[in-house]
Amino acid sequence: MEFAELIKTPRVDGVVLHRPFMPTVEGTLCLTGHHLILSSRQDTTEELWLLHANIDSTEKRFVGSLGTIIVKCKDLRVIQLDIPGMEECLNIASSIEALSTLDSVSLMYPFFYRPLFEVIEDGWQSFVPEESFKDLESMTDEWRLSEVNKDFSLCPSYPSLLTVPKDIDDESLCKAASFRHGGRFPVLSYYHKKNAMVMMRAAQPLTGTNGRRCKEDEKLINATLCAGKRGYIIDTRTIAVAQQAKARGGGFEQEANYPQWRRIHKAIERSNVLQDSLIKLVEACNDQSHSMDRWLSKLEASNWQSNVKEILTTACLAAQCIDREGASVLVHGTEGTDSTLQVTSLAQIILDPACRTIRGFEALIEREWLQAGHPFQQRCAQSAYSNGKPRSEAPVFLLFLDCVWQILRQFPCSFQFNENLLIMLFEHAYASQFGTFLGNCVAERGKLQLSQKTVSLWSWVNRPQELERFLNPLYEPNNLVIWPSVAPQSLLLWEGVFLRWNRSTKCLDEAYQEMVHIIEYNKELQNKVNSLRRQLAQLETEDKMVADLK
Amino acid sequence: MEHIRTPKVEQVKLLDRFSNKSVIGTLHLTATHLIFVESNSTSAQEIWILHHHIASVEKLSLTTSGCPLLIQCRNFRLVHFVIPRERDCHDIYSSLLRLLRPVSYDELYAFSYNPKQNDQQREEGWQLIDLAAEFERMGVPCDQWQLTDVNREYKVCETYPRDLYVPITASKPIIVGSSKFRSKGRFPVLTYFYQEKKAAVCRCSQPLSGFSARCLEDEHMLQAISKSNHNSRYIYVMDTRPKLNALANRAAGKGYENEDNYSNIRFQFVGIENIHVMRGSLQKLLEVVGTRSLSMTDYLVGLENSGWLRHIKAIMDAAIFLAKAVTVEGASVLVHCSDGWDRTAQVCALGSLLMDPYYRTIKGFMVLIEKDWISFGHKFADRCDQLDPDPKEVSPIFTQFLECVWQLTEQFPQAFEFSEWFLIQIHEHVHSCQFGNFLGNSQRQREVLQLKERTYSLWAHLLSEKQNYLNPVYSPSFAESHPVLEPSTQACHFKFWRNMYHQYDRSMHPRQSILKQVLTFKESNRELEGTVQALKTKLQKFGVSTSPLKEDAPASTDGERTVEGSSATENGYGELTGSFGSKNEPAVVTLEFGVARMTC
């Protein structure tokens, strides 16, 4: 298919762009296969380059022959384009509509994007399972890397290499896989070096209504327990939801069959509920009414903050079991690709200082989200403004980022990165020039040949020039477990994402710059003092030597 | 001392408000403080509670572990003790009941507090803030405004200060006539003068208009205010009350200005609720946020139902209206409510702060409070329940003003010389009765009490520890680019002030403070600059000429820090602890607060 077929009017002059808190720009609007571009043809004014993939929905209005298109983006920005001429406006609108809803992955921009920078470190090779297994090997010899899923036939959503207990052979893994939803048998998620406890993740067991059991599954997870020790199973669903799942063949671990495990149920919402929550929250944030009661009741009704609190609480619970109770933990929900990953990844941020560095955080996202098979393409197909019938969209990853932001707010000196990194990840998960978040699992990414045909987000982020923007000047590495407060008074609305386009951030940005400046100046002064001291010490020794000679 | 029956009780348990944790310690009762000292020698936290800060003491029914005593403070601290023996508990309880209800001003802490200063230092402390100088700074007196001696003996208005500024054209008979037509004699006077447009902010109380009464002198007075400003043909009269309240007042012979009787006024209601509504609102808010294991839904619903942020926004909206009228239209504004000492003080003070960068400095903010709150007779003694309590008079009016300022500091982080701890510290002392500034209800009463001779000034105390209240990212040049602040009034930009209402609930605070870190860096920068200078001087003795700072930045390894106290971790937390009251900053991040309870 040629993009040209979809572009009826490639350019229109005299288009006026309105953006909140920015001066209006008049210029020429151009449509390309992947971008909507507005250029004023003046050097001083910033141009608009909008990826079609970033467009969530459009609305058009007409007053006389002047048409207006309201473009609502997946990064939650809303812009308005005034286009002279009804036909031009209709053409542009329908082109945008078509180009922003392309179904075929291989037509996405990452397949056409050629980086303007030199790729020094290929991000596709930055985080390979073999490497992280080497780290694990240096701490314990209880685990092995299994190739049982080499051709993705055992579990389509798992990667080809999986970390499993050493004593469990591949045959048992196959049997355990047949007992878990989508073949997602329990695998290692995190090893807590401090006390050798582990966190595993899986999908729900397929106990069904007649209480099926699987000896291999039991053996598999028991293999992670020390003699006489008990572990915790954290089911992210309420007991009621887990019970209902039995009717559809799912279920939960029966006490009788897993006597060494204590099961705890939490209440993280399912994905369709979360999507609804996001839509309501964004609607509340964009409400121009200035009524306090209306704002608070809408914020409450969206349930977004409740979701943040529940996810964080569950992650804290998992971390608490491991660090405080000295017990191993198995986390699962239904499919093991959404709430499970929120919990396991957040628990690692709490427990593991390495995850609070930029590299470590990237590795965490690679490990616990991309390779663990969070279906990014399905979940991030549409954002809060979508008019279409929701399919599998859900802000699961955005909620994870929000929770990380909450912890970052409470421990502003414990992270190597700042809020910008989180916002950037949110943007790229929904629309990007990079291939990283395309596809739903490792197998799909392989088929799409993403590593050959597209550039990895990490190749770009990890360039020193880019990295600077994401560094937290207050960072002081610490090796501690960081326990966030989950009291509602301690959890804030993530303004950087949800109020980003509804406020002028100039004052806040300048204050941040001033803080950066103070800290940089401090480093500069310390260097200066050091160098002067050295100089002085040298002169004094020389002086003394001269004196001694005399 | 005769009220203290049991000065010391051992083995007292202090329960954490939000978790199941508790510590054991000893409770001491002194003439001024209730002190809890933790027994555990390693952490040994101490809690000092000033009797004046205690709002209520409650003895709960006996439990197996002892007798619970619940103490609620005006600075939003809530402590829950369990005292082993009921008799001790009862003794403490009844002593406190007596101690927290002083019967005369002489019993207030300010009259016994002695910071080891001599008389001269004390006097200097009181002279720090000079309101005559402040009016001069605004450019008053001038060709349109003059100082009047009409209230020199407090004969016209008891609750106003002696020195008042009025239009040149307002003669004494007009002033006196107008004062008779205003509640409590509080006639229109100048509180802020916007020099750039010669526009005035004036304040007064409601007119005694009833359903039809009028007063020519009062009408003249308003006209005089109007005439003194050539930039605008009209003045705004802002009645800060809801229209319904103003209407109801008419039946009592009070009310609001009839636009037909006053020439060229634009009359406007702004709808800030009265002291009773505000008191109830805060009570509801505190109830909600004091709930254990509060769910997000209950929190947000409770926040909404309390109406607290709605009231905060109403005050802010009014102040913005005032600032716009003055700075954009160049019109003079007369602000009043009922008596003109609550809502009027809030709106005039906040409005001035929006218009004038001076009030956003530490000294300027003190001046602002001294002018619009203390001198113009905000009834601190009644509102803050200092003496002879009448529960119907208590109301968090001043707290709301401080919160509005905090909301502004959140929107404009570089506009204020001070940080939120300055606001919180002022709030502490409004209730502590440790300094003389806020005692009593009016200037006249303060003179009778001889506060300047017998007590110390808070402002001198705060200035002496100024470094604790500095905002590290404050930029004096911000005032040039933003002489007038234009805050957003969208509801989503108003936030719950956790550090005020949960000041003592450490588990809810961020575990690391950006503010303190950056302050430490700033302090370290100052020290390092000194060190660099000293080293250069030494080097020069060796005949070495040193280059200016910027040129050389030799590579030094990152963690290397050779200067004492330069590392944030070394002195970041320790340094400021003592000065923020008795709060203890958590040692780095090891604290664990029962983040989640396990439920099966």
PDB file of C-alpha atoms in Angstrom, chain A residues 290-509:
ATOM      1  CA  HIS A 290     -13.221  25.940  38.086  1.00  0.00           C
ATOM      2  CA  SER A 291     -15.413  24.298  40.660  1.00  0.00           C
ATOM      3  CA  MET A 292     -13.483  22.578  43.414  1.00  0.00           C
ATOM      4  CA  ASP A 293     -16.257  20.149  44.281  1.00  0.00           C
ATOM      5  CA  ARG A 294     -16.634  19.097  40.697  1.00  0.00           C
ATOM      6  CA  TRP A 295     -12.906  18.498  40.330  1.00  0.00           C
ATOM      7  CA  LEU A 296     -12.578  16.450  43.510  1.00  0.00           C
ATOM      8  CA  SER A 297     -15.632  14.350  42.813  1.00  0.00           C
ATOM      9  CA  LYS A 298     -14.512  13.647  39.251  1.00  0.00           C
ATOM     10  CA  LEU A 299     -11.019  12.793  40.436  1.00  0.00           C
ATOM     11  CA  GLU A 300     -12.521  10.424  42.945  1.00  0.00           C
ATOM     12  CA  ALA A 301     -14.934   8.900  40.453  1.00  0.00           C
ATOM     13  CA  SER A 302     -12.101   8.147  38.054  1.00  0.00           C
ATOM     14  CA  ASN A 303     -10.621   5.827  40.674  1.00  0.00           C
ATOM     15  CA  TRP A 304      -7.171   6.429  39.213  1.00  0.00           C
ATOM     16  CA  GLN A 305      -5.558   7.316  42.513  1.00  0.00           C
ATOM     17  CA  SER A 306      -7.203   4.291  44.126  1.00  0.00           C
ATOM     18  CA  ASN A 307      -5.642   2.112  41.464  1.00  0.00           C
ATOM     19  CA  VAL A 308      -2.244   3.661  42.114  1.00  0.00           C
ATOM     20  CA  LYS A 309      -2.651   3.033  45.822  1.00  0.00           C
ATOM     21  CA  GLU A 310      -3.736  -0.582  45.373  1.00  0.00           C
ATOM     22  CA  ILE A 311      -0.890  -1.444  43.012  1.00  0.00           C
ATOM     23  CA  LEU A 312       1.711   0.203  45.225  1.00  0.00           C
ATOM     24  CA  THR A 313       0.302  -1.480  48.313  1.00  0.00           C
ATOM     25  CA  THR A 314       0.486  -4.881  46.665  1.00  0.00           C
ATOM     26  CA  ALA A 315       4.062  -4.247  45.541  1.00  0.00           C
ATOM     27  CA  CYS A 316       4.991  -3.172  49.075  1.00  0.00           C
ATOM     28  CA  LEU A 317       3.385  -6.320  50.382  1.00  0.00           C
ATOM     29  CA  ALA A 318       5.440  -8.507  48.042  1.00  0.00           C
ATOM     30  CA  ALA A 319       8.589  -6.635  49.027  1.00  0.00           C
ATOM     31  CA  GLN A 320       7.689  -6.928  52.684  1.00  0.00           C
ATOM     32  CA  CYS A 321       7.234 -10.695  52.441  1.00  0.00           C
ATOM     33  CA  ILE A 322      10.664 -11.024  50.903  1.00  0.00           C
ATOM     34  CA  ASP A 323      12.672  -8.519  52.911  1.00  0.00           C
ATOM     35  CA  ARG A 324      10.904  -8.481  56.269  1.00  0.00           C
ATOM     36  CA  GLU A 325       9.353 -11.929  56.511  1.00  0.00           C
ATOM     37  CA  GLY A 326      12.284 -13.605  54.798  1.00  0.00           C
ATOM     38  CA  ALA A 327       9.966 -15.609  52.595  1.00  0.00           C
ATOM     39  CA  SER A 328       9.847 -16.348  48.913  1.00  0.00           C
ATOM     40  CA  VAL A 329       6.941 -15.068  46.895  1.00  0.00           C
ATOM     41  CA  LEU A 330       4.987 -16.137  43.835  1.00  0.00           C
ATOM     42  CA  VAL A 331       2.920 -13.416  42.169  1.00  0.00           C
ATOM     43  CA  HIS A 332       0.141 -13.978  39.663  1.00  0.00           C
ATOM     44  CA  GLY A 333      -3.214 -12.668  38.557  1.00  0.00           C
ATOM     45  CA  THR A 334      -5.122 -14.140  35.668  1.00  0.00           C
ATOM     46  CA  GLU A 335      -2.877 -14.004  32.633  1.00  0.00           C
ATOM     47  CA  GLY A 336       0.254 -12.921  34.417  1.00  0.00           C
ATOM     48  CA  THR A 337       0.987 -10.210  31.866  1.00  0.00           C
ATOM     49  CA  ASP A 338      -0.471  -7.119  33.545  1.00  0.00           C
ATOM     50  CA  SER A 339      -1.039  -6.691  37.282  1.00  0.00           C
ATOM     51  CA  THR A 340       1.541  -9.407  37.933  1.00  0.00           C
ATOM     52  CA  LEU A 341       4.217  -7.400  36.161  1.00  0.00           C
ATOM     53  CA  GLN A 342       3.205  -4.185  37.903  1.00  0.00           C
ATOM     54  CA  VAL A 343       3.738  -5.883  41.233  1.00  0.00           C
ATOM     55  CA  THR A 344       6.970  -7.717  40.455  1.00  0.00           C
ATOM     56  CA  SER A 345       8.628  -4.709  38.827  1.00  0.00           C
ATOM     57  CA  LEU A 346       7.622  -2.243  41.550  1.00  0.00           C
ATOM     58  CA  ALA A 347       8.729  -4.628  44.283  1.00  0.00           C
ATOM     59  CA  GLN A 348      12.153  -4.692  42.662  1.00  0.00           C
ATOM     60  CA  ILE A 349      12.365  -0.927  42.655  1.00  0.00           C
ATOM     61  CA  ILE A 350      11.636  -0.967  46.369  1.00  0.00           C
ATOM     62  CA  LEU A 351      14.089  -3.757  47.137  1.00  0.00           C
ATOM     63  CA  ASP A 352      16.896  -3.431  44.644  1.00  0.00           C
ATOM     64  CA  PRO A 353      18.990  -0.259  44.445  1.00  0.00           C
ATOM     65  CA  ALA A 354      20.237  -1.329  41.015  1.00  0.00           C
ATOM     66  CA  CYS A 355      16.745  -0.790  39.579  1.00  0.00           C
ATOM     67  CA  ARG A 356      16.927   2.854  40.612  1.00  0.00           C
ATOM     68  CA  THR A 357      19.769   3.607  38.223  1.00  0.00           C
ATOM     69  CA  ILE A 358      19.005   4.459  34.615  1.00  0.00           C
ATOM     70  CA  ARG A 359      20.617   1.295  33.282  1.00  0.00           C
ATOM     71  CA  GLY A 360      18.989  -0.827  35.937  1.00  0.00           C
ATOM     72  CA  PHE A 361      15.590   0.684  35.268  1.00  0.00           C
ATOM     73  CA  GLU A 362      15.928   0.073  31.550  1.00  0.00           C
ATOM     74  CA  ALA A 363      16.959  -3.490  32.295  1.00  0.00           C
ATOM     75  CA  LEU A 364      13.941  -3.854  34.558  1.00  0.00           C
ATOM     76  CA  ILE A 365      11.587  -2.693  31.819  1.00  0.00           C
ATOM     77  CA  GLU A 366      13.264  -4.977  29.340  1.00  0.00           C
ATOM     78  CA  ARG A 367      13.102  -7.954  31.717  1.00  0.00           C
ATOM     79  CA  GLU A 368       9.815  -7.519  33.503  1.00  0.00           C
ATOM     80  CA  TRP A 369       7.767  -5.914  30.766  1.00  0.00           C
ATOM     81  CA  LEU A 370       9.116  -6.492  27.269  1.00  0.00           C
ATOM     82  CA  GLN A 371      10.539  -9.978  27.632  1.00  0.00           C
ATOM     83  CA  ALA A 372       7.957 -10.999  30.192  1.00  0.00           C
ATOM     84  CA  GLY A 373       5.356 -10.488  27.499  1.00  0.00           C
ATOM     85  CA  HIS A 374       3.304  -7.467  28.464  1.00  0.00           C
ATOM     86  CA  PRO A 375       1.221  -6.973  25.298  1.00  0.00           C
ATOM     87  CA  PHE A 376       2.314  -3.389  24.623  1.00  0.00           C
ATOM     88  CA  GLN A 377       0.839  -3.203  21.181  1.00  0.00           C
ATOM     89  CA  GLN A 378      -2.610  -4.204  22.348  1.00  0.00           C
ATOM     90  CA  ARG A 379      -2.552  -2.212  25.564  1.00  0.00           C
ATOM     91  CA  CYS A 380      -1.192   0.995  24.068  1.00  0.00           C
ATOM     92  CA  ALA A 381      -3.092   0.969  20.773  1.00  0.00           C
ATOM     93  CA  GLN A 382      -5.347   3.750  22.001  1.00  0.00           C
ATOM     94  CA  SER A 383      -5.164   6.196  24.864  1.00  0.00           C
ATOM     95  CA  ALA A 384      -7.634   8.311  26.817  1.00  0.00           C
ATOM     96  CA  TYR A 385      -9.365  10.072  23.906  1.00  0.00           C
ATOM     97  CA  SER A 386     -10.226   7.093  21.790  1.00  0.00           C
ATOM     98  CA  ASN A 387     -13.786   7.027  20.469  1.00  0.00           C
ATOM     99  CA  GLY A 388     -13.473   3.532  19.136  1.00  0.00           C
ATOM    100  CA  LYS A 389     -14.778   0.484  20.857  1.00  0.00           C
ATOM    101  CA  PRO A 390     -12.141  -0.528  23.370  1.00  0.00           C
ATOM    102  CA  ARG A 391     -10.442  -3.784  22.526  1.00  0.00           C
ATOM    103  CA  SER A 392      -7.586  -4.680  24.830  1.00  0.00           C
ATOM    104  CA  GLU A 393      -6.340  -1.179  25.566  1.00  0.00           C
ATOM    105  CA  ALA A 394      -5.317  -0.482  29.144  1.00  0.00           C
ATOM    106  CA  PRO A 395      -2.917   1.906  30.855  1.00  0.00           C
ATOM    107  CA  VAL A 396      -1.185  -0.899  32.732  1.00  0.00           C
ATOM    108  CA  PHE A 397       2.283   0.384  31.946  1.00  0.00           C
ATOM    109  CA  LEU A 398       1.301   4.007  32.605  1.00  0.00           C
ATOM    110  CA  LEU A 399       0.052   3.005  36.044  1.00  0.00           C
ATOM    111  CA  PHE A 400       3.379   1.313  36.702  1.00  0.00           C
ATOM    112  CA  LEU A 401       5.182   4.530  35.699  1.00  0.00           C
ATOM    113  CA  ASP A 402       2.836   6.537  37.921  1.00  0.00           C
ATOM    114  CA  CYS A 403       3.698   4.292  40.868  1.00  0.00           C
ATOM    115  CA  VAL A 404       7.417   4.708  40.154  1.00  0.00           C
ATOM    116  CA  TRP A 405       6.854   8.448  40.114  1.00  0.00           C
ATOM    117  CA  GLN A 406       5.164   8.239  43.514  1.00  0.00           C
ATOM    118  CA  ILE A 407       8.183   6.435  44.962  1.00  0.00           C
ATOM    119  CA  LEU A 408      10.500   8.914  43.264  1.00  0.00           C
ATOM    120  CA  ARG A 409       8.561  11.765  44.894  1.00  0.00           C
ATOM    121  CA  GLN A 410       9.010  10.197  48.295  1.00  0.00           C
ATOM    122  CA  PHE A 411      12.684   9.345  47.778  1.00  0.00           C
ATOM    123  CA  PRO A 412      13.877  12.162  45.543  1.00  0.00           C
ATOM    124  CA  CYS A 413      17.546  11.399  46.193  1.00  0.00           C
ATOM    125  CA  SER A 414      17.436   7.644  45.641  1.00  0.00           C
ATOM    126  CA  PHE A 415      16.941   7.529  41.887  1.00  0.00           C
ATOM    127  CA  GLN A 416      19.542   8.206  39.242  1.00  0.00           C
ATOM    128  CA  PHE A 417      16.818   9.347  36.863  1.00  0.00           C
ATOM    129  CA  ASN A 418      14.196  12.041  37.088  1.00  0.00           C
ATOM    130  CA  GLU A 419      10.577  12.381  36.100  1.00  0.00           C
ATOM    131  CA  ASN A 420      11.490  13.147  32.474  1.00  0.00           C
ATOM    132  CA  LEU A 421      12.569   9.565  31.891  1.00  0.00           C
ATOM    133  CA  LEU A 422       9.202   8.270  33.078  1.00  0.00           C
ATOM    134  CA  ILE A 423       7.281  10.709  30.909  1.00  0.00           C
ATOM    135  CA  MET A 424       9.449   9.825  27.926  1.00  0.00           C
ATOM    136  CA  LEU A 425       8.746   6.120  28.422  1.00  0.00           C
ATOM    137  CA  PHE A 426       5.026   6.837  28.587  1.00  0.00           C
ATOM    138  CA  GLU A 427       5.191   8.714  25.280  1.00  0.00           C
ATOM    139  CA  HIS A 428       7.214   6.057  23.512  1.00  0.00           C
ATOM    140  CA  ALA A 429       5.057   3.209  24.752  1.00  0.00           C
ATOM    141  CA  TYR A 430       2.138   4.819  22.896  1.00  0.00           C
ATOM    142  CA  ALA A 431       3.847   6.271  19.812  1.00  0.00           C
ATOM    143  CA  SER A 432       7.466   6.172  18.860  1.00  0.00           C
ATOM    144  CA  GLN A 433      10.013   6.237  16.103  1.00  0.00           C
ATOM    145  CA  PHE A 434      11.716   3.323  17.814  1.00  0.00           C
ATOM    146  CA  GLY A 435      10.763  -0.330  17.601  1.00  0.00           C
ATOM    147  CA  THR A 436      11.165  -1.209  21.257  1.00  0.00           C
ATOM    148  CA  PHE A 437       7.505  -1.160  22.251  1.00  0.00           C
ATOM    149  CA  LEU A 438       6.147  -2.704  19.041  1.00  0.00           C
ATOM    150  CA  GLY A 439       4.694  -6.189  19.206  1.00  0.00           C
ATOM    151  CA  ASN A 440       3.222  -8.031  22.142  1.00  0.00           C
ATOM    152  CA  CYS A 441       5.916 -10.504  23.049  1.00  0.00           C
ATOM    153  CA  VAL A 442       9.388 -11.685  22.180  1.00  0.00           C
ATOM    154  CA  ALA A 443       8.113 -14.138  19.605  1.00  0.00           C
ATOM    155  CA  GLU A 444       6.208 -11.437  17.722  1.00  0.00           C
ATOM    156  CA  ARG A 445       9.166  -9.099  17.825  1.00  0.00           C
ATOM    157  CA  GLY A 446      11.301 -11.795  16.338  1.00  0.00           C
ATOM    158  CA  LYS A 447       8.880 -12.341  13.486  1.00  0.00           C
ATOM    159  CA  LEU A 448       8.774  -8.632  12.789  1.00  0.00           C
ATOM    160  CA  GLN A 449      12.583  -8.610  12.768  1.00  0.00           C
ATOM    161  CA  LEU A 450      12.506  -5.494  14.860  1.00  0.00           C
ATOM    162  CA  SER A 451      16.137  -5.722  15.883  1.00  0.00           C
ATOM    163  CA  GLN A 452      17.200  -5.640  12.251  1.00  0.00           C
ATOM    164  CA  LYS A 453      14.610  -3.327  10.809  1.00  0.00           C
ATOM    165  CA  THR A 454      14.103  -0.756  13.539  1.00  0.00           C
ATOM    166  CA  VAL A 455      16.174   1.216  15.998  1.00  0.00           C
ATOM    167  CA  SER A 456      15.932   0.446  19.701  1.00  0.00           C
ATOM    168  CA  LEU A 457      14.764   3.169  22.067  1.00  0.00           C
ATOM    169  CA  TRP A 458      17.736   2.341  24.293  1.00  0.00           C
ATOM    170  CA  SER A 459      20.185   3.107  21.470  1.00  0.00           C
ATOM    171  CA  TRP A 460      18.892   6.651  21.600  1.00  0.00           C
ATOM    172  CA  VAL A 461      18.281   7.116  25.310  1.00  0.00           C
ATOM    173  CA  ASN A 462      21.706   5.888  26.322  1.00  0.00           C
ATOM    174  CA  ARG A 463      23.594   8.416  24.245  1.00  0.00           C
ATOM    175  CA  PRO A 464      25.350  10.781  26.638  1.00  0.00           C
ATOM    176  CA  GLN A 465      23.710  13.774  24.941  1.00  0.00           C
ATOM    177  CA  GLU A 466      20.227  12.437  25.615  1.00  0.00           C
ATOM    178  CA  LEU A 467      20.982  10.926  28.982  1.00  0.00           C
ATOM    179  CA  GLU A 468      21.711  14.286  30.517  1.00  0.00           C
ATOM    180  CA  ARG A 469      18.065  15.284  30.339  1.00  0.00           C
ATOM    181  CA  PHE A 470      17.079  12.277  32.402  1.00  0.00           C
ATOM    182  CA  LEU A 471      19.641  12.556  35.188  1.00  0.00           C
ATOM    183  CA  ASN A 472      18.508  13.409  38.680  1.00  0.00           C
ATOM    184  CA  PRO A 473      20.942  15.960  40.113  1.00  0.00           C
ATOM    185  CA  LEU A 474      19.996  14.983  43.665  1.00  0.00           C
ATOM    186  CA  TYR A 475      20.957  11.338  43.236  1.00  0.00           C
ATOM    187  CA  GLU A 476      23.010   9.871  46.068  1.00  0.00           C
ATOM    188  CA  PRO A 477      23.241   6.109  45.655  1.00  0.00           C
ATOM    189  CA  ASN A 478      22.058   4.145  48.656  1.00  0.00           C
ATOM    190  CA  ASN A 479      21.778   0.436  49.172  1.00  0.00           C
ATOM    191  CA  LEU A 480      18.658   0.515  51.242  1.00  0.00           C
ATOM    192  CA  VAL A 481      15.234  -0.886  50.761  1.00  0.00           C
ATOM    193  CA  ILE A 482      12.947   2.103  50.279  1.00  0.00           C
ATOM    194  CA  TRP A 483       9.486   1.777  51.758  1.00  0.00           C
ATOM    195  CA  PRO A 484       7.048   4.291  50.347  1.00  0.00           C
ATOM    196  CA  SER A 485       4.054   5.557  52.250  1.00  0.00           C
ATOM    197  CA  VAL A 486       0.792   4.479  50.680  1.00  0.00           C
ATOM    198  CA  ALA A 487      -1.451   6.762  52.734  1.00  0.00           C
ATOM    199  CA  PRO A 488      -3.771   8.686  50.400  1.00  0.00           C
ATOM    200  CA  GLN A 489      -2.286  11.935  51.714  1.00  0.00           C
ATOM    201  CA  SER A 490       1.123  10.811  50.483  1.00  0.00           C
ATOM    202  CA  LEU A 491       0.024   9.899  46.974  1.00  0.00           C
ATOM    203  CA  LEU A 492      -0.271  12.750  44.537  1.00  0.00           C
ATOM    204  CA  LEU A 493      -1.749  13.249  41.134  1.00  0.00           C
ATOM    205  CA  TRP A 494       1.040  12.924  38.558  1.00  0.00           C
ATOM    206  CA  GLU A 495       0.850  16.457  37.246  1.00  0.00           C
ATOM    207  CA  GLY A 496       3.766  15.977  34.878  1.00  0.00           C
ATOM    208  CA  VAL A 497       1.569  13.694  32.771  1.00  0.00           C
ATOM    209  CA  PHE A 498      -2.034  14.528  33.569  1.00  0.00           C
ATOM    210  CA  LEU A 499      -1.838  18.299  33.927  1.00  0.00           C
ATOM    211  CA  ARG A 500       1.085  18.648  31.543  1.00  0.00           C
ATOM    212  CA  TRP A 501      -0.873  20.433  28.833  1.00  0.00           C
ATOM    213  CA  ASN A 502      -3.228  22.267  31.194  1.00  0.00           C
ATOM    214  CA  ARG A 503      -0.750  24.497  32.888  1.00  0.00           C
ATOM    215  CA  SER A 504       2.159  26.682  32.100  1.00  0.00           C
ATOM    216  CA  THR A 505       5.237  24.925  33.390  1.00  0.00           C
ATOM    217  CA  LYS A 506       7.602  27.807  32.841  1.00  0.00           C
ATOM    218  CA  CYS A 507       7.885  28.740  36.521  1.00  0.00           C
ATOM    219  CA  LEU A 508       8.330  25.139  37.602  1.00  0.00           C
ATOM    220  CA  ASP A 509      10.927  24.422  34.910  1.00  0.00           C
TER     221      ASP A 509
END
